[in-house]
Amino acid sequence: GAVVSQHPSWVICKSGTSVKIECRSLDFQATTMFWYRQFPKQSLMLMATSNEGSKATYEQGVEKDKFLINHASLTLSTLTVTSAHPEDSSFYICSGSRGGVLTNEKLFFGSGTQLSVL
Amino acid sequence: QKEVEQDPGPLSVPEGAIVSLNCTYSNSAFQYFMWYRQYSRKGPELLMYTYSSGNKEDGRFTAQVDKSSKYISLFIRDSQPSDSATYLCAMSGAGNAGNMLTFGGGTRLMVKP
């Protein structure tokens, strides 16, 4: 199956710093990337959707200036958590879609990034 | 009320048992139904993918969809300790909404040797 590589797998940072998370689709072109956040023992909450070359669409309640998403190429999307605070500590997961016939698409997930903000 | 409801568990079963995991949903526009397995601190892994109502079998896993009842199930036969994980149901609509997944909260399964 298709592979989405996500890095880093975990990161610890000080409050106020910025953290960048990368997702790469290794063997397919991801025309759409989705970014999720998952708190302990909870399900995935969609944060934003990005299409290659376009601005990301953010879900209600997600601060676009805090969670910067860049999808500059068909194989790379990045999420930057700016001025991170302890409440941003969470598990962040990306997923990529091949595009094409949307109704038959299955999303391929990255392995996730555990962010801990001290 | 959430769009997709899933019992969080944990569900504890002995090795070899048949496991039944379920989700209910309220949006009749959902057409595609998926089951993901997620190990702790890992990304979800797609297990089963079905369209509309009916059954689908893959090895020890069987997915059932009953759109009239807005109810989906995942059965695991001959459960193994390695099946211990959180199982997430997910569903999406058709057309441009096909990529937008709505997830259940996940059920934590523990298979004891």
mmCIF file of C-alpha atoms in Angstrom, chain A residues 32 34 36 38-46 49 59 91 93 97 99 102-112 114, chain B residues 8 32 34 36 38 41-46 49 51 88-89 92-101 103-106 108:
data_model
loop_
_atom_site.group_PDB
_atom_site.id
_atom_site.type_symbol
_atom_site.label_atom_id
_atom_site.label_comp_id
_atom_site.label_asym_id
_atom_site.label_seq_id
_atom_site.Cartn_x
_atom_site.Cartn_y
_atom_site.Cartn_z
ATOM 1 C CA THR A 32 -4.703 16.491 -0.755
ATOM 2 C CA PHE A 34 -5.217 16.194 5.918
ATOM 3 C CA TYR A 36 -5.377 15.675 12.478
ATOM 4 C CA GLN A 38 -5.469 13.385 18.669
ATOM 5 C CA PHE A 39 -5.596 13.782 22.436
ATOM 6 C CA PRO A 40 -5.057 10.747 24.709
ATOM 7 C CA LYS A 41 -7.836 8.180 24.432
ATOM 8 C CA GLN A 42 -9.726 10.346 21.981
ATOM 9 C CA SER A 43 -10.323 10.072 18.289
ATOM 10 C CA LEU A 44 -8.760 11.999 15.474
ATOM 11 C CA MET A 45 -9.964 15.549 15.079
ATOM 12 C CA LEU A 46 -9.481 17.091 11.667
ATOM 13 C CA THR A 49 -7.211 20.212 4.667
ATOM 14 C CA GLU A 59 -11.743 23.524 10.620
ATOM 15 C CA PHE A 91 -0.402 13.657 18.834
ATOM 16 C CA ILE A 93 -1.182 12.847 12.339
ATOM 17 C CA SER A 97 -4.990 11.242 -0.654
ATOM 18 C CA GLY A 99 -6.700 12.408 -5.718
ATOM 19 C CA LEU A 102 -12.638 10.979 -4.775
ATOM 20 C CA THR A 103 -15.368 8.512 -4.012
ATOM 21 C CA ASN A 104 -12.974 5.598 -4.130
ATOM 22 C CA GLU A 105 -10.140 7.140 -2.237
ATOM 23 C CA LYS A 106 -8.668 5.630 0.853
ATOM 24 C CA LEU A 107 -6.535 7.822 2.978
ATOM 25 C CA PHE A 108 -3.012 6.798 3.920
ATOM 26 C CA PHE A 109 -1.839 7.935 7.319
ATOM 27 C CA GLY A 110 1.527 8.949 8.604
ATOM 28 C CA SER A 111 2.861 7.390 11.793
ATOM 29 C CA GLY A 112 2.138 10.483 13.847
ATOM 30 C CA GLN A 114 3.920 13.306 19.585
ATOM 31 C CA PRO B 8 -14.748 3.466 23.937
ATOM 32 C CA TYR B 32 -18.098 4.700 2.495
ATOM 33 C CA MET B 34 -13.816 2.061 6.981
ATOM 34 C CA TYR B 36 -8.799 1.442 11.117
ATOM 35 C CA GLN B 38 -4.319 2.114 15.712
ATOM 36 C CA ARG B 41 1.283 6.379 19.456
ATOM 37 C CA LYS B 42 1.093 5.187 15.854
ATOM 38 C CA GLY B 43 -0.914 6.331 12.858
ATOM 39 C CA PRO B 44 -4.141 4.497 11.949
ATOM 40 C CA GLU B 45 -3.825 1.521 9.635
ATOM 41 C CA LEU B 46 -6.675 0.747 7.236
ATOM 42 C CA TYR B 49 -13.094 -0.534 3.397
ATOM 43 C CA TYR B 51 -19.135 0.808 0.113
ATOM 44 C CA LEU B 88 -11.584 3.358 14.822
ATOM 45 C CA CYS B 89 -14.548 3.351 12.517
ATOM 46 C CA SER B 92 -17.411 9.504 4.378
ATOM 47 C CA GLY B 93 -19.899 10.749 1.879
ATOM 48 C CA ALA B 94 -19.815 10.661 -1.897
ATOM 49 C CA GLY B 95 -18.493 13.093 -4.470
ATOM 50 C CA ASN B 96 -16.298 15.862 -3.197
ATOM 51 C CA ALA B 97 -17.011 14.793 0.343
ATOM 52 C CA GLY B 98 -15.444 11.405 -0.323
ATOM 53 C CA ASN B 99 -12.143 12.367 1.191
ATOM 54 C CA MET B 100 -13.554 13.879 4.371
ATOM 55 C CA LEU B 101 -13.557 11.207 7.008
ATOM 56 C CA PHE B 103 -14.186 9.164 12.835
ATOM 57 C CA GLY B 104 -15.747 7.382 15.744
ATOM 58 C CA GLY B 105 -14.071 7.810 19.110
ATOM 59 C CA GLY B 106 -12.383 4.407 18.913
ATOM 60 C CA ARG B 108 -9.809 -0.082 22.852
#
